[in-house]
PDB file of C-alpha atoms in Angstrom:
ATOM      1  CA  UNK A  15       8.565   1.153   8.474  1.00 51.00           C
ATOM      2  CA  UNK A  16       6.202   1.466  11.418  1.00 55.00           C
ATOM      3  CA  UNK A  17       5.150   4.719  13.002  1.00 59.00           C
ATOM      4  CA  UNK A  18       6.000   5.113  16.712  1.00 64.00           C
ATOM      5  CA  UNK A  19       2.326   5.306  17.899  1.00 59.00           C
ATOM      6  CA  UNK A  20       1.544   2.041  16.051  1.00 73.00           C
ATOM      7  CA  UNK A  21       4.465   0.297  17.922  1.00 66.00           C
ATOM      8  CA  UNK A  22       3.588   1.953  21.256  1.00 73.00           C
ATOM      9  CA  UNK A  23       0.006   0.704  21.020  1.00 66.00           C
ATOM     10  CA  UNK A  24       1.251  -2.854  20.511  1.00 75.00           C
ATOM     11  CA  UNK A  25       2.747  -2.913  24.014  1.00 82.00           C
ATOM     12  CA  UNK A  26       0.062  -0.967  25.930  1.00 84.00           C
ATOM     13  CA  UNK A  27      -3.701  -1.028  26.298  1.00 85.00           C
ATOM     14  CA  UNK A  28      -4.812   0.546  23.017  1.00 88.00           C
ATOM     15  CA  UNK A  29      -7.774   2.213  24.683  1.00 89.00           C
ATOM     16  CA  UNK A  30      -5.410   4.099  26.994  1.00 92.00           C
ATOM     17  CA  UNK A  31      -3.138   5.024  24.096  1.00 93.00           C
ATOM     18  CA  UNK A  32      -6.228   6.291  22.256  1.00 94.00           C
ATOM     19  CA  UNK A  33      -7.156   8.426  25.289  1.00 96.00           C
ATOM     20  CA  UNK A  34      -3.700  10.016  25.425  1.00 96.00           C
ATOM     21  CA  UNK A  35      -3.463  10.643  21.690  1.00 97.00           C
ATOM     22  CA  UNK A  36      -7.002  12.079  21.391  1.00 97.00           C
ATOM     23  CA  UNK A  37      -6.582  14.304  24.462  1.00 98.00           C
ATOM     24  CA  UNK A  38      -3.234  15.644  23.261  1.00 97.00           C
ATOM     25  CA  UNK A  39      -4.675  16.300  19.788  1.00 98.00           C
ATOM     26  CA  UNK A  40      -7.575  18.192  21.395  1.00 98.00           C
ATOM     27  CA  UNK A  41      -5.149  20.296  23.429  1.00 97.00           C
ATOM     28  CA  UNK A  42      -3.234  21.113  20.244  1.00 97.00           C
ATOM     29  CA  UNK A  43      -6.514  22.361  18.737  1.00 97.00           C
ATOM     30  CA  UNK A  44      -7.021  24.646  21.706  1.00 97.00           C
ATOM     31  CA  UNK A  45      -3.478  25.992  21.311  1.00 96.00           C
ATOM     32  CA  UNK A  46      -3.964  26.812  17.604  1.00 95.00           C
ATOM     33  CA  UNK A  47      -5.959  30.038  18.145  1.00 94.00           C
ATOM     34  CA  UNK A  48      -3.384  31.168  20.716  1.00 94.00           C
ATOM     35  CA  UNK A  49      -0.357  30.775  18.412  1.00 93.00           C
ATOM     36  CA  UNK A  50       1.453  34.106  18.312  1.00 93.00           C
ATOM     37  CA  UNK A  51       3.538  33.458  15.224  1.00 95.00           C
ATOM     38  CA  UNK A  52       3.307  31.617  11.942  1.00 95.00           C
ATOM     39  CA  UNK A  53       6.085  29.290  13.072  1.00 96.00           C
ATOM     40  CA  UNK A  54       4.296  28.387  16.309  1.00 96.00           C
ATOM     41  CA  UNK A  55       1.098  27.733  14.360  1.00 94.00           C
ATOM     42  CA  UNK A  56       2.925  25.427  11.937  1.00 96.00           C
ATOM     43  CA  UNK A  57       4.541  23.506  14.800  1.00 96.00           C
ATOM     44  CA  UNK A  58       1.142  23.146  16.432  1.00 96.00           C
ATOM     45  CA  UNK A  59      -0.358  21.908  13.139  1.00 95.00           C
ATOM     46  CA  UNK A  60       2.499  19.438  12.744  1.00 96.00           C
ATOM     47  CA  UNK A  61       2.022  17.961  16.226  1.00 97.00           C
ATOM     48  CA  UNK A  62      -1.787  17.941  15.833  1.00 96.00           C
ATOM     49  CA  UNK A  63      -1.494  16.161  12.483  1.00 96.00           C
ATOM     50  CA  UNK A  64       0.832  13.507  13.848  1.00 96.00           C
ATOM     51  CA  UNK A  65      -1.576  12.809  16.667  1.00 97.00           C
ATOM     52  CA  UNK A  66      -4.926  13.088  14.899  1.00 95.00           C
ATOM     53  CA  UNK A  67      -3.943  11.108  11.804  1.00 94.00           C
ATOM     54  CA  UNK A  68      -2.913   8.204  14.023  1.00 94.00           C
ATOM     55  CA  UNK A  69      -6.379   7.966  15.604  1.00 94.00           C
ATOM     56  CA  UNK A  70      -7.986   6.011  12.755  1.00 92.00           C
ATOM     57  CA  UNK A  71      -5.277   3.292  12.692  1.00 91.00           C
ATOM     58  CA  UNK A  72      -5.467   3.077  16.495  1.00 92.00           C
ATOM     59  CA  UNK A  73      -9.238   2.711  16.268  1.00 91.00           C
ATOM     60  CA  UNK A  74      -8.953   0.004  13.629  1.00 90.00           C
ATOM     61  CA  UNK A  75      -6.354  -1.880  15.677  1.00 89.00           C
ATOM     62  CA  UNK A  76      -8.595  -1.650  18.755  1.00 88.00           C
ATOM     63  CA  UNK A  77     -11.562  -2.876  16.715  1.00 88.00           C
ATOM     64  CA  UNK A  78      -9.610  -5.823  15.331  1.00 87.00           C
ATOM     65  CA  UNK A  79      -8.537  -6.785  18.841  1.00 85.00           C
ATOM     66  CA  UNK A  80     -12.197  -6.977  19.870  1.00 85.00           C
ATOM     67  CA  UNK A  81     -13.561  -8.988  16.925  1.00 87.00           C
ATOM     68  CA  UNK A  82     -13.530 -12.654  16.081  1.00 88.00           C
ATOM     69  CA  UNK A  83     -11.905 -13.433  12.715  1.00 87.00           C
ATOM     70  CA  UNK A  84     -15.281 -13.997  11.033  1.00 90.00           C
ATOM     71  CA  UNK A  85     -16.449 -10.505  12.137  1.00 91.00           C
ATOM     72  CA  UNK A  86     -13.452  -8.549  10.823  1.00 90.00           C
ATOM     73  CA  UNK A  87     -14.856  -7.753   7.360  1.00 92.00           C
ATOM     74  CA  UNK A  88     -18.209  -6.487   8.624  1.00 91.00           C
ATOM     75  CA  UNK A  89     -16.545  -4.572  11.475  1.00 91.00           C
ATOM     76  CA  UNK A  90     -14.066  -2.937   9.105  1.00 91.00           C
ATOM     77  CA  UNK A  91     -16.917  -2.064   6.748  1.00 93.00           C
ATOM     78  CA  UNK A  92     -18.866  -0.422   9.554  1.00 93.00           C
ATOM     79  CA  UNK A  93     -15.779   1.531  10.588  1.00 92.00           C
ATOM     80  CA  UNK A  94     -15.266   2.792   7.022  1.00 92.00           C
ATOM     81  CA  UNK A  95     -18.918   3.838   6.738  1.00 94.00           C
ATOM     82  CA  UNK A  96     -18.691   5.710  10.047  1.00 92.00           C
ATOM     83  CA  UNK A  97     -15.459   7.376   8.947  1.00 92.00           C
ATOM     84  CA  UNK A  98     -17.031   8.363   5.628  1.00 94.00           C
ATOM     85  CA  UNK A  99     -20.124   9.783   7.317  1.00 96.00           C
ATOM     86  CA  UNK A 100     -17.967  11.854   9.626  1.00 93.00           C
ATOM     87  CA  UNK A 101     -15.889  13.068   6.684  1.00 94.00           C
ATOM     88  CA  UNK A 102     -19.048  14.113   4.842  1.00 96.00           C
ATOM     89  CA  UNK A 103     -20.857  15.763   7.761  1.00 96.00           C
ATOM     90  CA  UNK A 104     -17.956  17.455   9.558  1.00 95.00           C
ATOM     91  CA  UNK A 105     -17.507  20.250   6.969  1.00 95.00           C
ATOM     92  CA  UNK A 106     -21.190  21.139   7.309  1.00 95.00           C
ATOM     93  CA  UNK A 107     -20.942  21.435  11.087  1.00 95.00           C
ATOM     94  CA  UNK A 108     -17.652  23.326  10.901  1.00 96.00           C
ATOM     95  CA  UNK A 109     -19.160  25.770   8.419  1.00 95.00           C
ATOM     96  CA  UNK A 110     -22.055  26.546  10.749  1.00 95.00           C
ATOM     97  CA  UNK A 111     -19.724  26.990  13.718  1.00 96.00           C
ATOM     98  CA  UNK A 112     -17.346  29.186  11.728  1.00 96.00           C
ATOM     99  CA  UNK A 113     -20.257  31.400  10.679  1.00 96.00           C
ATOM    100  CA  UNK A 114     -21.141  31.848  14.341  1.00 95.00           C
ATOM    101  CA  UNK A 115     -17.661  32.128  15.884  1.00 94.00           C
ATOM    102  CA  UNK A 116     -15.326  33.063  13.036  1.00 94.00           C
ATOM    103  CA  UNK A 117     -12.154  31.365  11.873  1.00 92.00           C
ATOM    104  CA  UNK A 118     -11.448  30.058  15.374  1.00 93.00           C
ATOM    105  CA  UNK A 119     -14.526  27.836  15.029  1.00 95.00           C
ATOM    106  CA  UNK A 120     -12.656  25.109  13.176  1.00 95.00           C
ATOM    107  CA  UNK A 121     -10.043  24.313  15.832  1.00 96.00           C
ATOM    108  CA  UNK A 122     -12.706  24.655  18.524  1.00 95.00           C
ATOM    109  CA  UNK A 123     -14.923  22.171  16.675  1.00 96.00           C
ATOM    110  CA  UNK A 124     -12.015  19.743  16.278  1.00 96.00           C
ATOM    111  CA  UNK A 125     -11.152  20.085  19.973  1.00 97.00           C
ATOM    112  CA  UNK A 126     -14.758  19.379  20.918  1.00 96.00           C
ATOM    113  CA  UNK A 127     -14.927  16.243  18.767  1.00 96.00           C
ATOM    114  CA  UNK A 128     -11.566  15.026  20.065  1.00 97.00           C
ATOM    115  CA  UNK A 129     -12.638  15.601  23.681  1.00 97.00           C
ATOM    116  CA  UNK A 130     -15.831  13.623  22.967  1.00 97.00           C
ATOM    117  CA  UNK A 131     -13.684  10.794  21.625  1.00 95.00           C
ATOM    118  CA  UNK A 132     -11.465  11.029  24.700  1.00 97.00           C
ATOM    119  CA  UNK A 133     -14.494  10.870  26.975  1.00 96.00           C
ATOM    120  CA  UNK A 134     -15.874   7.849  25.138  1.00 93.00           C
ATOM    121  CA  UNK A 135     -12.506   6.094  25.384  1.00 92.00           C
ATOM    122  CA  UNK A 136     -12.342   6.837  29.125  1.00 95.00           C
ATOM    123  CA  UNK A 137     -15.846   5.371  29.473  1.00 93.00           C
ATOM    124  CA  UNK A 138     -14.697   2.258  27.605  1.00 87.00           C
ATOM    125  CA  UNK A 139     -11.722   1.795  29.925  1.00 88.00           C
ATOM    126  CA  UNK A 140     -13.826   2.228  33.071  1.00 90.00           C
ATOM    127  CA  UNK A 141     -17.021   0.394  32.135  1.00 85.00           C
ATOM    128  CA  UNK A 142     -16.289  -2.116  29.379  1.00 78.00           C
ATOM    129  CA  UNK A 143     -14.207  -5.181  29.997  1.00 71.00           C
ATOM    130  CA  UNK A 144     -11.486  -6.083  27.559  1.00 64.00           C
ATOM    131  CA  UNK A 145     -12.856  -8.627  25.118  1.00 59.00           C
ATOM    132  CA  UNK A 146      -9.500  -9.597  23.678  1.00 53.00           C
ATOM    133  CA  UNK A 147      -9.063 -13.339  23.653  1.00 49.00           C
ATOM    134  CA  UNK A 148      -5.321 -13.325  23.091  1.00 53.00           C
ATOM    135  CA  UNK A 149      -2.489 -11.223  21.784  1.00 58.00           C
ATOM    136  CA  UNK A 150      -2.953  -7.862  20.109  1.00 57.00           C
ATOM    137  CA  UNK A 151      -3.378  -8.012  16.359  1.00 54.00           C
ATOM    138  CA  UNK A 152      -0.050  -7.304  14.660  1.00 59.00           C
ATOM    139  CA  UNK A 153       0.103  -3.934  12.907  1.00 56.00           C
ATOM    140  CA  UNK A 154       1.349  -4.253   9.339  1.00 59.00           C
ATOM    141  CA  UNK A 155       1.651  -1.018   7.365  1.00 61.00           C
ATOM    142  CA  UNK A 156       0.267  -1.157   3.837  1.00 58.00           C
ATOM    143  CA  UNK A 157       2.616  -0.393   1.001  1.00 62.00           C
ATOM    144  CA  UNK A 158       1.452   1.933  -1.741  1.00 62.00           C
ATOM    145  CA  UNK A 159       1.172  -0.284  -4.798  1.00 63.00           C
ATOM    146  CA  UNK A 160      -1.319   1.516  -7.025  1.00 66.00           C
ATOM    147  CA  UNK A 161       1.411   2.883  -9.326  1.00 67.00           C
ATOM    148  CA  UNK A 162       2.830  -0.629  -9.729  1.00 68.00           C
ATOM    149  CA  UNK A 163      -0.604  -2.018 -10.606  1.00 64.00           C
ATOM    150  CA  UNK A 164      -1.145   0.710 -13.203  1.00 65.00           C
ATOM    151  CA  UNK A 165       2.218  -0.215 -14.732  1.00 70.00           C
ATOM    152  CA  UNK A 166       1.201  -3.883 -14.869  1.00 66.00           C
ATOM    153  CA  UNK A 167      -2.115  -3.012 -16.518  1.00 68.00           C
ATOM    154  CA  UNK A 168      -0.374  -0.835 -19.111  1.00 70.00           C
ATOM    155  CA  UNK A 169       2.025  -3.683 -19.973  1.00 71.00           C
ATOM    156  CA  UNK A 170      -0.868  -6.099 -20.514  1.00 69.00           C
ATOM    157  CA  UNK A 171      -2.863  -3.619 -22.659  1.00 59.00           C
TER     158      UNK A 171
END
């Protein structure tokens, strides 16, 4: 089963899809502090999650479109390292901002980062030519197989 944003990005310029998704996710972050009820906050979180958690797959798909087949492993490795660094450093930055601003610091931080991503994607669209040499790479969702592998290992042992 494919998610709608994966399918949508297969028919449109992924950089432009990335701009829309990142900008909408940033707007959701700005709405979070303004939510006047628990229900509105949960709806905002739901929409934000759907948008923000699709950014990494969109980024990977865009990266794969730009690389030659012999560069895919090193490019994917670099992307994972960058993602890991951001995952490690972001809580430190958020903690500092929350100490200065309060609990509203987290959504404000996320909005700022998402707007930076949006700005970078806009720059890419305006100033960097598309390097794609052919069709978009086909998105294939990964199935969760770790429980099956554990079962196979237990049978062998």
